[in-house]
Amino acid sequence: MSEETGGARPGETAVAAPAPPPEEPRPPFLRRMLRSRTVRAATAAALAGALLGAGTVAWRTDTLPLTGSAPCWDSLGSGSMDALFGDRRTVTDEQDLRTDPMGEGGVYGQCRITSYEGKRARRQVTVNVRRLDGLRGTDAQAWPREFLSSGMVWLGDGLPGMTSSSRAWIALPQACTGRHDFTGPTVVDIGMGRADFEVSTEYTLRDRSALTGALIDAANGVIDSFGCSGTYRLPRDLPAPVRWQDTTPSAFCGIKGLALPAAYRKDLKESRTGGTGGPARVCDAGTSFRESSVRLTTVVDPVLAEIYSWDVLRSGTPVKGSNGYGRLGGNRAVFRAQCQTGQVMFVLEQLRPTHEGSRFTFAHDLLPAYASAEAERIGCGPLKVTVPES
């Protein structure tokens, strides 16, 4: 995991994008000034001095009625807030960062910001801080469904996370958060609207840039709140938005040597692959972009791969391999391979029935070929996987 120090505050720099997105209306000058940490501190100090000079008890600078702290643990600066919400009125519901009171050991905290136009809510952004679980399997399905999506791209620049126009996440430094066996990383994730909802390239670029900036802001605020040093920088460049394309049956999901069986070609006519080069590579395929039927995920980050630990040990029928082991359920297969960089997880999911009525056979039929082809692609092959007879 890469951590950089000495950079500028991330909220003050725009994320580079393949094409410049349209500018949002700028908020009034006073409001922009009051959202700035520097200006808030100076204003607070001046007002505190004035109150003391008048014989009045001064407010603490972080609770001054005129200014207050920035949303989400004093992390989201004016750049992030303006990019996300423009000049709309916002209401923040914030939970303190603390150890899980139920004794599970996970760090948690949530911050939700809702913007209003008059009385009508127009946009809502939710930031979570959580330690992903692998011991009980609680984060092996719901979290990847939203935050390991084929619509996401790697943040790049050594940043341990992914982003899209509706979801983004980044892992916090282990030196700051610590880690136990069978747990994934402690992550900051941020969501806006429905996962994978996209309208046009123009809006995708604008929203992805805003969400990425807010993610880096929030992550740096959390690192500071935990009493750790160092900051993440905004990524210099992000890949172009991931698009759906016609499926190539001889190289399914863009994987050389992975042939799609003829029985599935009618139902898996289009596919999309995101996250290449990052912690996870994800491919969705279906009849069209509106209906994804299967998902293939390769998690190459060894710590992130831990979220599938329970599944690979206890979920379904055992699967043997020449360099690993796994499990096969009705609509899901998880295989763990040992590579030079550590453990890698191959995950196949059938999200809805395909050919011949309501059969869920995709994971069984494709796991051996998928694991073998992906192992070759990432440089830890050869790998042979044997599945039980169906």
Coordinates of N, CA, C and O in Angstrom, one line a residue, residues 252 255-259 281 296-300 319-327 333-339 344-348 362-387:
F252 N -13.1 -14.4 -23.4 CA -14.2 -13.9 -22.6 C -13.6 -12.9 -21.5 O -12.6 -13.2 -20.9
I255 N -9.9 -12.0 -21.5 CA -8.8 -12.9 -20.9 C -8.4 -13.8 -22.0 O -9.2 -14.7 -22.4
K256 N -7.2 -13.7 -22.4 CA -6.6 -14.6 -23.4 C -6.7 -16.1 -22.9 O -6.3 -16.4 -21.8
G257 N -7.2 -16.9 -23.8 CA -7.3 -18.4 -23.5 C -8.6 -18.8 -22.8 O -8.8 -20.0 -22.5
L258 N -9.5 -17.8 -22.4 CA -10.7 -18.1 -21.7 C -11.8 -18.1 -22.8 O -12.3 -17.0 -23.2
A259 N -12.3 -19.3 -23.2 CA -13.3 -19.4 -24.2 C -14.7 -19.6 -23.5 O -14.8 -20.4 -22.5
R281 N -9.8 -6.9 -10.5 CA -10.3 -6.8 -11.8 C -11.6 -7.5 -11.9 O -11.8 -8.6 -11.5
L296 N -17.2 -12.0 -12.9 CA -16.0 -12.6 -12.6 C -15.0 -11.6 -12.0 O -14.8 -10.6 -12.5
T297 N -14.5 -12.0 -10.8 CA -13.7 -11.1 -10.0 C -12.4 -11.7 -9.7 O -12.4 -12.8 -9.1
T298 N -11.3 -11.1 -10.0 CA -10.0 -11.5 -9.6 C -9.4 -10.5 -8.6 O -9.1 -9.3 -9.0
V299 N -9.2 -10.9 -7.4 CA -8.7 -10.0 -6.3 C -7.2 -10.3 -6.2 O -6.8 -11.3 -5.6
V300 N -6.3 -9.3 -6.5 CA -4.9 -9.6 -6.5 C -4.3 -8.9 -5.2 O -3.1 -9.3 -4.9
V319 N -13.2 -27.7 -3.6 CA -12.7 -27.7 -5.0 C -11.1 -27.8 -4.8 O -10.5 -27.1 -4.0
K320 N -10.5 -28.7 -5.5 CA -9.1 -29.0 -5.5 C -8.4 -28.3 -6.6 O -8.9 -28.1 -7.7
G321 N -7.1 -27.9 -6.3 CA -6.3 -27.2 -7.3 C -4.9 -27.6 -7.1 O -4.4 -28.0 -6.0
S322 N -4.1 -27.4 -8.2 CA -2.6 -27.7 -8.1 C -1.9 -26.7 -7.3 O -0.8 -27.0 -6.8
N323 N -2.4 -25.5 -7.1 CA -1.8 -24.5 -6.3 C -2.8 -23.7 -5.5 O -2.7 -22.4 -5.5
G324 N -3.7 -24.4 -4.9 CA -4.7 -23.7 -4.1 C -5.9 -24.5 -3.8 O -5.8 -25.8 -4.0
Y325 N -6.9 -23.9 -3.3 CA -8.2 -24.6 -3.0 C -9.3 -23.7 -3.0 O -9.1 -22.5 -3.0
G326 N -10.5 -24.2 -3.0 CA -11.7 -23.4 -3.0 C -13.0 -24.1 -2.7 O -13.0 -25.2 -2.2
R327 N -14.1 -23.4 -3.0 CA -15.4 -24.0 -2.7 C -16.4 -23.6 -3.8 O -16.2 -22.5 -4.5
A333 N -18.6 -19.6 -7.0 CA -17.4 -20.3 -6.8 C -16.3 -19.4 -6.3 O -16.2 -18.3 -6.9
V334 N -15.5 -19.8 -5.3 CA -14.4 -19.0 -4.8 C -13.2 -19.9 -4.8 O -13.2 -21.0 -4.1
F335 N -12.1 -19.5 -5.4 CA -10.9 -20.3 -5.4 C -9.7 -19.4 -4.9 O -9.5 -18.3 -5.5
R336 N -8.9 -19.9 -4.0 CA -7.7 -19.2 -3.5 C -6.5 -19.8 -4.1 O -6.2 -21.0 -3.9
A337 N -5.7 -19.0 -4.8 CA -4.4 -19.5 -5.4 C -3.3 -18.7 -4.6 O -3.4 -17.6 -4.2
Q338 N -2.1 -19.4 -4.5 CA -1.0 -18.8 -3.9 C 0.0 -18.3 -5.0 O 0.5 -19.1 -5.7
C339 N 0.2 -17.0 -5.0 CA 1.1 -16.4 -6.1 C 2.3 -15.8 -5.4 O 2.4 -15.8 -4.2
V344 N -4.3 -14.8 -4.0 CA -5.2 -14.2 -5.0 C -6.5 -15.0 -5.0 O -6.5 -16.2 -4.9
M345 N -7.6 -14.3 -5.1 CA -8.9 -14.9 -5.1 C -9.6 -14.8 -6.5 O -9.6 -13.7 -7.1
F346 N -10.1 -15.9 -7.0 CA -10.9 -16.0 -8.2 C -12.3 -16.2 -7.8 O -12.6 -17.3 -7.1
V347 N -13.2 -15.3 -8.1 CA -14.6 -15.4 -7.7 C -15.5 -15.4 -8.9 O -15.5 -14.4 -9.7
L348 N -16.4 -16.4 -9.1 CA -17.3 -16.4 -10.1 C -18.7 -16.4 -9.5 O -19.0 -17.2 -8.6
F362 N -23.2 -21.9 -14.3 CA -22.1 -21.1 -14.9 C -20.8 -21.3 -14.0 O -19.7 -21.5 -14.6
A363 N -20.9 -21.1 -12.7 CA -19.7 -21.2 -11.8 C -19.1 -22.5 -12.0 O -17.8 -22.6 -12.0
H364 N -19.9 -23.6 -12.0 CA -19.3 -24.9 -12.1 C -18.6 -25.1 -13.4 O -17.5 -25.7 -13.5
D365 N -19.2 -24.7 -14.5 CA -18.7 -24.9 -15.9 C -17.5 -24.1 -16.2 O -16.6 -24.5 -16.9
L366 N -17.4 -22.9 -15.6 CA -16.3 -22.0 -16.1 C -15.1 -21.9 -15.1 O -14.1 -21.4 -15.4
L367 N -15.3 -22.3 -13.8 CA -14.2 -22.1 -12.8 C -12.9 -22.7 -13.3 O -11.9 -22.0 -13.2
P368 N -12.8 -23.9 -13.7 CA -11.4 -24.4 -14.1 C -10.8 -23.6 -15.1 O -9.6 -23.3 -15.0
A369 N -11.5 -23.2 -16.2 CA -10.9 -22.5 -17.3 C -10.6 -21.0 -16.8 O -9.5 -20.5 -17.2
Y370 N -11.4 -20.5 -16.0 CA -11.2 -19.1 -15.6 C -10.0 -19.0 -14.7 O -9.1 -18.1 -14.9
A371 N -9.9 -19.9 -13.7 CA -8.8 -19.9 -12.8 C -7.5 -20.1 -13.5 O -6.5 -19.4 -13.2
S372 N -7.5 -21.0 -14.5 CA -6.3 -21.3 -15.2 C -5.8 -20.1 -16.1 O -4.6 -19.7 -16.1
A373 N -6.8 -19.5 -16.8 CA -6.4 -18.4 -17.7 C -6.0 -17.2 -16.9 O -5.1 -16.5 -17.3
E374 N -6.7 -16.9 -15.8 CA -6.3 -15.7 -15.0 C -5.0 -15.9 -14.3 O -4.2 -15.0 -14.2
A375 N -4.7 -17.1 -13.9 CA -3.4 -17.4 -13.3 C -2.3 -17.1 -14.3 O -1.2 -16.6 -13.9
E376 N -2.5 -17.5 -15.5 CA -1.5 -17.2 -16.5 C -1.4 -15.7 -16.8 O -0.3 -15.2 -17.0
R377 N -2.5 -15.0 -16.8 CA -2.5 -13.6 -17.1 C -1.7 -12.8 -16.1 O -1.0 -11.9 -16.4
I378 N -1.9 -13.2 -14.8 CA -1.2 -12.4 -13.7 C 0.1 -13.0 -13.3 O 0.8 -12.4 -12.5
G379 N 0.5 -14.0 -14.0 CA 1.9 -14.5 -13.8 C 2.1 -15.5 -12.7 O 3.2 -15.6 -12.1
C380 N 1.0 -16.3 -12.3 CA 1.3 -17.2 -11.2 C 0.8 -18.6 -11.7 O 0.4 -19.5 -10.8
G381 N 0.7 -18.9 -13.0 CA 0.3 -20.2 -13.5 C 1.6 -21.1 -13.6 O 2.7 -20.6 -13.2
P382 N 1.4 -22.3 -14.0 CA 0.2 -22.9 -14.4 C -0.7 -23.3 -13.2 O -0.1 -23.7 -12.2
L383 N -2.0 -23.3 -13.4 CA -2.9 -23.7 -12.3 C -4.0 -24.6 -12.9 O -4.6 -24.3 -13.9
K384 N -4.1 -25.8 -12.3 CA -5.2 -26.7 -12.7 C -6.2 -26.9 -11.6 O -5.8 -27.2 -10.5
V385 N -7.5 -26.7 -11.9 CA -8.5 -26.8 -10.9 C -9.5 -27.9 -11.3 O -9.8 -28.0 -12.5
T386 N -9.8 -28.7 -10.4 CA -10.8 -29.8 -10.6 C -12.0 -29.6 -9.8 O -12.0 -29.5 -8.6
V387 N -13.2 -29.6 -10.5 CA -14.4 -29.4 -9.8 C -15.2 -30.8 -9.8 O -15.0 -31.6 -10.7

